Amino acid sequence: MPKMRMYKFWNEAGDEKEKEEMSLKKAVRSVQGDYKDKFISVEDTTKKGKQISQSVKIPMGRKIRQAIITEAKRLAAKAKRL
């Protein structure tokens, strides 16, 4: 059975949140609505006990990314017409 891990998120402004999830992707998806930044930092511990700290680009998730890409294409086409 998968083990729940504790993830600690923060941004440049100093807002911090802790979330317990099975994977990094699930944890990021659950807190990405709380941050308005493009990048957030996350820290967790591996199975072997090593501390990992990294930056994650948000929003994360296929549907969200596709919506952003299509919106950017639509705005580019609109700007080209004008």
mmCIF file with all atom_site columns, C-alpha atoms in Angstrom:
data_model
loop_
_atom_site.group_PDB
_atom_site.id
_atom_site.type_symbol
_atom_site.label_atom_id
_atom_site.label_alt_id
_atom_site.label_comp_id
_atom_site.label_asym_id
_atom_site.label_entity_id
_atom_site.label_seq_id
_atom_site.pdbx_PDB_ins_code
_atom_site.Cartn_x
_atom_site.Cartn_y
_atom_site.Cartn_z
_atom_site.occupancy
_atom_site.B_iso_or_equiv
_atom_site.pdbx_formal_charge
_atom_site.auth_seq_id
_atom_site.auth_comp_id
_atom_site.auth_asym_id
_atom_site.auth_atom_id
_atom_site.pdbx_PDB_model_num
ATOM 1  C CA . MET A 1 1  ? 0.000  0.000  0.000   1.00 0.00 ? 1  MET A CA 1
ATOM 2  C CA . PRO A 1 2  ? 1.365  3.468  -0.867  1.00 0.00 ? 2  PRO A CA 1
ATOM 3  C CA . LYS A 1 3  ? 2.648  5.619  1.927   1.00 0.00 ? 3  LYS A CA 1
ATOM 4  C CA . MET A 1 4  ? 1.279  9.091  2.577   1.00 0.00 ? 4  MET A CA 1
ATOM 5  C CA . ARG A 1 5  ? 3.996  11.745 2.433   1.00 0.00 ? 5  ARG A CA 1
ATOM 6  C CA . MET A 1 6  ? 4.115  15.239 3.871   1.00 0.00 ? 6  MET A CA 1
ATOM 7  C CA . TYR A 1 7  ? 4.782  18.033 1.354   1.00 0.00 ? 7  TYR A CA 1
ATOM 8  C CA . LYS A 1 8  ? 5.627  21.603 2.368   1.00 0.00 ? 8  LYS A CA 1
ATOM 9  C CA . PHE A 1 9  ? 4.811  24.364 -0.149  1.00 0.00 ? 9  PHE A CA 1
ATOM 10 C CA . TRP A 1 10 ? 5.832  28.036 -0.107  1.00 0.00 ? 10 TRP A CA 1
ATOM 11 C CA . ASN A 1 11 ? 6.130  30.998 -2.477  1.00 0.00 ? 11 ASN A CA 1
ATOM 12 C CA . GLU A 1 12 ? 8.376  34.063 -2.629  1.00 0.00 ? 12 GLU A CA 1
ATOM 13 C CA . ALA A 1 13 ? 5.985  36.066 -0.456  1.00 0.00 ? 13 ALA A CA 1
ATOM 14 C CA . GLY A 1 14 ? 6.458  33.561 2.364   1.00 0.00 ? 14 GLY A CA 1
ATOM 15 C CA . ASP A 1 15 ? 3.036  31.867 2.325   1.00 0.00 ? 15 ASP A CA 1
ATOM 16 C CA . GLU A 1 16 ? 3.492  28.298 3.573   1.00 0.00 ? 16 GLU A CA 1
ATOM 17 C CA . LYS A 1 17 ? 1.213  25.269 3.478   1.00 0.00 ? 17 LYS A CA 1
ATOM 18 C CA . GLU A 1 18 ? 1.652  21.630 4.384   1.00 0.00 ? 18 GLU A CA 1
ATOM 19 C CA . LYS A 1 19 ? -0.219 18.857 2.612   1.00 0.00 ? 19 LYS A CA 1
ATOM 20 C CA . GLU A 1 20 ? -0.222 15.100 3.120   1.00 0.00 ? 20 GLU A CA 1
ATOM 21 C CA . GLU A 1 21 ? -0.728 13.132 -0.118  1.00 0.00 ? 21 GLU A CA 1
ATOM 22 C CA . MET A 1 22 ? 0.515  9.993  -1.837  1.00 0.00 ? 22 MET A CA 1
ATOM 23 C CA . SER A 1 23 ? 2.275  11.792 -4.710  1.00 0.00 ? 23 SER A CA 1
ATOM 24 C CA . LEU A 1 24 ? 3.759  15.174 -5.543  1.00 0.00 ? 24 LEU A CA 1
ATOM 25 C CA . LYS A 1 25 ? 1.393  15.681 -8.462  1.00 0.00 ? 25 LYS A CA 1
ATOM 26 C CA . LYS A 1 26 ? -1.702 15.146 -6.299  1.00 0.00 ? 26 LYS A CA 1
ATOM 27 C CA . ALA A 1 27 ? -0.346 17.477 -3.640  1.00 0.00 ? 27 ALA A CA 1
ATOM 28 C CA . VAL A 1 28 ? 0.429  20.235 -6.159  1.00 0.00 ? 28 VAL A CA 1
ATOM 29 C CA . ARG A 1 29 ? -3.018 19.942 -7.727  1.00 0.00 ? 29 ARG A CA 1
ATOM 30 C CA . SER A 1 30 ? -4.671 20.324 -4.334  1.00 0.00 ? 30 SER A CA 1
ATOM 31 C CA . VAL A 1 31 ? -2.803 23.536 -3.367  1.00 0.00 ? 31 VAL A CA 1
ATOM 32 C CA . GLN A 1 32 ? -2.313 25.269 -6.731  1.00 0.00 ? 32 GLN A CA 1
ATOM 33 C CA . GLY A 1 33 ? -5.534 27.242 -6.361  1.00 0.00 ? 33 GLY A CA 1
ATOM 34 C CA . ASP A 1 34 ? -4.194 28.878 -3.198  1.00 0.00 ? 34 ASP A CA 1
ATOM 35 C CA . TYR A 1 35 ? -1.217 30.483 -4.971  1.00 0.00 ? 35 TYR A CA 1
ATOM 36 C CA . LYS A 1 36 ? -1.293 33.138 -7.694  1.00 0.00 ? 36 LYS A CA 1
ATOM 37 C CA . ASP A 1 37 ? 2.414  32.754 -8.575  1.00 0.00 ? 37 ASP A CA 1
ATOM 38 C CA . LYS A 1 38 ? 3.781  30.959 -11.640 1.00 0.00 ? 38 LYS A CA 1
ATOM 39 C CA . PHE A 1 39 ? 6.255  28.920 -9.562  1.00 0.00 ? 39 PHE A CA 1
ATOM 40 C CA . ILE A 1 40 ? 6.039  27.537 -6.036  1.00 0.00 ? 40 ILE A CA 1
ATOM 41 C CA . SER A 1 41 ? 8.680  25.689 -4.061  1.00 0.00 ? 41 SER A CA 1
ATOM 42 C CA . VAL A 1 42 ? 8.082  22.294 -2.535  1.00 0.00 ? 42 VAL A CA 1
ATOM 43 C CA . GLU A 1 43 ? 10.025 20.212 -0.045  1.00 0.00 ? 43 GLU A CA 1
ATOM 44 C CA . ASP A 1 44 ? 9.572  16.540 0.763   1.00 0.00 ? 44 ASP A CA 1
ATOM 45 C CA . THR A 1 45 ? 11.438 13.501 2.049   1.00 0.00 ? 45 THR A CA 1
ATOM 46 C CA . THR A 1 46 ? 12.215 10.459 -0.108  1.00 0.00 ? 46 THR A CA 1
ATOM 47 C CA . LYS A 1 47 ? 11.810 6.846  0.976   1.00 0.00 ? 47 LYS A CA 1
ATOM 48 C CA . LYS A 1 48 ? 15.504 6.738  1.849   1.00 0.00 ? 48 LYS A CA 1
ATOM 49 C CA . GLY A 1 49 ? 15.213 9.849  4.039   1.00 0.00 ? 49 GLY A CA 1
ATOM 50 C CA . LYS A 1 50 ? 16.782 12.388 1.690   1.00 0.00 ? 50 LYS A CA 1
ATOM 51 C CA . GLN A 1 51 ? 15.342 15.935 1.777   1.00 0.00 ? 51 GLN A CA 1
ATOM 52 C CA . ILE A 1 52 ? 14.369 17.227 -1.675  1.00 0.00 ? 52 ILE A CA 1
ATOM 53 C CA . SER A 1 53 ? 13.553 20.855 -2.392  1.00 0.00 ? 53 SER A CA 1
ATOM 54 C CA . GLN A 1 54 ? 12.453 21.959 -5.857  1.00 0.00 ? 54 GLN A CA 1
ATOM 55 C CA . SER A 1 55 ? 10.394 24.525 -7.749  1.00 0.00 ? 55 SER A CA 1
ATOM 56 C CA . VAL A 1 56 ? 7.193  23.505 -9.519  1.00 0.00 ? 56 VAL A CA 1
ATOM 57 C CA . LYS A 1 57 ? 5.457  25.428 -12.292 1.00 0.00 ? 57 LYS A CA 1
ATOM 58 C CA . ILE A 1 58 ? 1.749  25.861 -11.704 1.00 0.00 ? 58 ILE A CA 1
ATOM 59 C CA . PRO A 1 59 ? -0.950 25.318 -12.793 1.00 0.00 ? 59 PRO A CA 1
ATOM 60 C CA . MET A 1 60 ? -0.313 21.587 -13.128 1.00 0.00 ? 60 MET A CA 1
ATOM 61 C CA . GLY A 1 61 ? -2.690 19.189 -14.813 1.00 0.00 ? 61 GLY A CA 1
ATOM 62 C CA . ARG A 1 62 ? -3.549 18.264 -18.376 1.00 0.00 ? 62 ARG A CA 1
ATOM 63 C CA . LYS A 1 63 ? -6.915 20.013 -18.658 1.00 0.00 ? 63 LYS A CA 1
ATOM 64 C CA . ILE A 1 64 ? -5.608 23.212 -17.115 1.00 0.00 ? 64 ILE A CA 1
ATOM 65 C CA . ARG A 1 65 ? -2.538 23.300 -19.377 1.00 0.00 ? 65 ARG A CA 1
ATOM 66 C CA . GLN A 1 66 ? -4.636 22.674 -22.487 1.00 0.00 ? 66 GLN A CA 1
ATOM 67 C CA . ALA A 1 67 ? -7.025 25.479 -21.560 1.00 0.00 ? 67 ALA A CA 1
ATOM 68 C CA . ILE A 1 68 ? -4.109 27.903 -21.118 1.00 0.00 ? 68 ILE A CA 1
ATOM 69 C CA . ILE A 1 69 ? -2.586 26.882 -24.462 1.00 0.00 ? 69 ILE A CA 1
ATOM 70 C CA . THR A 1 70 ? -5.846 27.264 -26.375 1.00 0.00 ? 70 THR A CA 1
ATOM 71 C CA . GLU A 1 71 ? -6.502 30.638 -24.730 1.00 0.00 ? 71 GLU A CA 1
ATOM 72 C CA . ALA A 1 72 ? -3.018 31.852 -25.716 1.00 0.00 ? 72 ALA A CA 1
ATOM 73 C CA . LYS A 1 73 ? -3.573 30.707 -29.312 1.00 0.00 ? 73 LYS A CA 1
ATOM 74 C CA . ARG A 1 74 ? -6.939 32.464 -29.403 1.00 0.00 ? 74 ARG A CA 1
ATOM 75 C CA . LEU A 1 75 ? -5.462 35.732 -28.131 1.00 0.00 ? 75 LEU A CA 1
ATOM 76 C CA . ALA A 1 76 ? -2.561 35.504 -30.601 1.00 0.00 ? 76 ALA A CA 1
ATOM 77 C CA . ALA A 1 77 ? -4.968 34.981 -33.503 1.00 0.00 ? 77 ALA A CA 1
ATOM 78 C CA . LYS A 1 78 ? -7.102 37.908 -32.315 1.00 0.00 ? 78 LYS A CA 1
ATOM 79 C CA . ALA A 1 79 ? -4.043 40.181 -32.074 1.00 0.00 ? 79 ALA A CA 1
ATOM 80 C CA . LYS A 1 80 ? -2.937 39.116 -35.561 1.00 0.00 ? 80 LYS A CA 1
ATOM 81 C CA . ARG A 1 81 ? -6.337 40.038 -37.018 1.00 0.00 ? 81 ARG A CA 1
ATOM 82 C CA . LEU A 1 82 ? -6.220 43.529 -35.518 1.00 0.00 ? 82 LEU A CA 1
#
